Amino acid sequence: MNRKEFVIKCASCLGLGGLALLAPGCAGTRYFSALIEGADLIIPKSEFSSLSDDGKVTQRKYVIAHNDKLEYPIYVYDVGNDSYTALWMQCTHQGTELQAFGDRLQCPAHGSEFTNYGLVQNGPADKNLRSFPVKVDGGNLRISLS
Ligand code: FES
């Protein structure tokens, strides 16, 4: 599934109201356009906050950032204690764009799975995902793309 198909799938989940809760790949996923400054992708920490219907602010565990200059999006996971992982969403088997399901990434082509640290959990992929260093800079995360 490519990015466009994924967005359409999520949009259709939202259209089904409560059924979206049954689709773990859709519910709560934040997919947004991030800025690039120099060699860094900038992720506002506020992207991890979500306002629920009852007015409560909840924290997302992950967001997916994209930029037109990037061939694939980047999955950013909050592992706690102000630490984050940032992973290139390209399968290491044959290059298909991955899908995020909470704390794991799955390839729609042949079923490889990766952890939120980018480690291969199930093949046929046999290499871990490309990961990027993440620095916390005030209210932003700076993901080094170099
Ligand atoms: S391209 Fe991802 S498992 Fe084959």
Coordinates of C-alpha atoms and ligand atoms in Angstrom, one line a residue:
M1 CA 0.0 0.0 0.0
N2 CA 1.5 3.4 -0.9
R3 CA 1.0 6.6 1.0
K4 CA -2.0 7.7 -1.1
E5 CA -3.8 4.4 -0.5
F6 CA -3.0 4.6 3.2
V7 CA -4.5 8.1 3.5
I8 CA -7.6 6.9 1.6
K9 CA -7.9 3.9 3.9
C10 CA -7.7 6.1 7.0
A11 CA -10.2 8.6 5.6
S12 CA -12.6 5.8 5.0
C13 CA -12.1 4.5 8.5
L14 CA -13.0 8.0 9.8
G15 CA -16.1 8.0 7.7
L16 CA -17.2 4.8 9.5
G17 CA -17.2 6.5 12.9
G18 CA -16.9 4.0 15.7
L19 CA -15.6 1.3 13.4
A20 CA -12.3 3.3 13.2
L21 CA -11.6 2.1 16.7
L22 CA -11.5 -1.5 15.3
A23 CA -8.8 -0.6 12.8
P24 CA -5.6 -0.1 14.8
G25 CA -3.7 1.3 11.8
C26 CA -6.2 4.2 11.6
A27 CA -7.3 5.2 15.0
G28 CA -5.3 8.1 16.4
T29 CA -2.6 8.1 13.7
R30 CA -1.3 11.6 13.1
Y31 CA 0.1 12.0 9.6
F32 CA 1.4 15.5 8.9
S33 CA 3.8 17.6 6.8
A34 CA 7.0 18.5 8.7
L35 CA 9.5 21.3 7.9
I36 CA 13.1 20.7 7.0
E37 CA 15.7 23.1 8.5
G38 CA 19.2 22.5 7.2
A39 CA 19.7 18.8 7.6
D40 CA 17.0 18.3 10.2
L41 CA 13.4 17.4 10.0
I42 CA 11.5 19.4 12.6
I43 CA 8.7 17.7 14.6
P44 CA 6.8 19.9 17.0
K45 CA 6.1 18.0 20.2
S46 CA 2.6 19.3 20.1
E47 CA 2.0 16.9 17.2
F48 CA 1.9 14.1 19.8
S49 CA -1.1 15.8 21.6
S50 CA -4.6 15.0 20.6
L51 CA -7.8 16.6 21.7
S52 CA -10.6 14.1 22.4
D53 CA -14.3 14.7 21.8
D54 CA -14.8 15.4 25.6
G55 CA -12.1 18.1 25.5
K56 CA -9.3 16.1 27.2
V57 CA -5.8 16.2 25.8
T58 CA -4.2 12.8 25.3
Q59 CA -0.8 11.9 24.2
R60 CA -0.1 9.8 21.0
K61 CA 2.7 7.3 21.1
Y62 CA 3.7 8.0 17.6
V63 CA 3.3 10.3 14.6
I64 CA 4.2 10.0 10.9
A65 CA 5.9 12.9 9.3
H66 CA 6.4 13.5 5.6
N67 CA 8.0 16.2 3.5
D68 CA 7.9 16.5 -0.3
K69 CA 11.7 16.3 -0.3
L70 CA 11.6 12.9 1.3
E71 CA 10.8 9.7 -0.7
Y72 CA 9.3 8.0 2.3
P73 CA 7.7 9.2 5.5
I74 CA 9.3 9.0 8.9
Y75 CA 7.7 7.2 11.9
V76 CA 8.5 8.9 15.2
Y77 CA 7.8 7.0 18.3
D78 CA 7.8 8.3 21.9
V79 CA 9.5 5.7 24.0
G80 CA 9.2 7.8 27.2
N81 CA 11.5 9.9 29.3
D82 CA 11.8 12.5 26.5
S83 CA 13.3 9.8 24.2
Y84 CA 12.1 9.1 20.7
T85 CA 12.9 6.8 17.8
A86 CA 12.7 7.9 14.2
L87 CA 12.5 5.3 11.4
W88 CA 12.5 5.5 7.6
M89 CA 9.2 3.8 6.5
Q90 CA 10.8 1.9 3.6
C91 CA 10.8 -1.9 3.9
T92 CA 14.3 -3.3 3.8
H93 CA 13.2 -6.3 1.8
Q94 CA 12.1 -4.7 -1.5
G95 CA 11.3 -1.1 -0.6
T96 CA 7.6 -1.0 -0.1
E97 CA 6.3 1.8 2.1
L98 CA 5.5 0.4 5.6
Q99 CA 2.3 0.8 7.6
A100 CA 2.3 1.7 11.3
F101 CA 0.2 -0.2 13.7
G102 CA 0.9 1.2 17.2
D103 CA 4.4 0.1 18.2
R104 CA 5.1 -1.9 15.1
L105 CA 5.5 -1.4 11.4
Q106 CA 4.2 -3.8 8.9
C107 CA 4.9 -4.3 5.2
P108 CA 1.8 -4.8 3.0
A109 CA 3.8 -6.5 0.3
H110 CA 5.1 -9.7 1.9
G111 CA 4.4 -9.3 5.6
S112 CA 7.7 -8.2 7.2
E113 CA 7.3 -6.7 10.6
F114 CA 9.6 -4.3 12.5
T115 CA 9.5 -3.0 16.1
N116 CA 9.3 0.7 17.1
Y117 CA 13.1 0.6 17.3
G118 CA 13.3 -0.6 13.7
L119 CA 14.4 -4.2 14.5
V120 CA 13.2 -7.0 12.2
Q121 CA 10.6 -9.1 14.0
N122 CA 9.4 -11.2 11.1
G123 CA 10.8 -11.7 7.6
P124 CA 11.3 -12.0 4.7
A125 CA 13.2 -8.7 5.5
D126 CA 16.5 -9.5 7.1
K127 CA 17.8 -6.0 7.8
N128 CA 16.7 -3.5 10.4
L129 CA 15.1 -0.2 9.3
R130 CA 17.1 2.9 8.7
S131 CA 16.9 5.0 11.9
F132 CA 17.8 8.7 12.5
P133 CA 19.2 10.4 15.6
V134 CA 16.6 12.5 17.4
K135 CA 17.4 15.5 19.6
V136 CA 15.0 17.3 21.8
D137 CA 15.2 21.0 21.3
G138 CA 12.7 22.8 23.5
G139 CA 9.3 22.2 22.1
N140 CA 10.6 20.5 19.0
L141 CA 12.3 17.3 18.0
R142 CA 15.1 17.6 15.5
I143 CA 15.6 14.5 13.4
S144 CA 19.0 14.5 11.7
L145 CA 18.6 13.4 8.1
S146 CA 22.3 13.4 7.3
Ligands
FES1 S1 8.9 -5.5 0.3 FE1 8.4 -5.6 2.4 S2 8.3 -7.7 2.9 FE2 8.8 -7.6 0.8

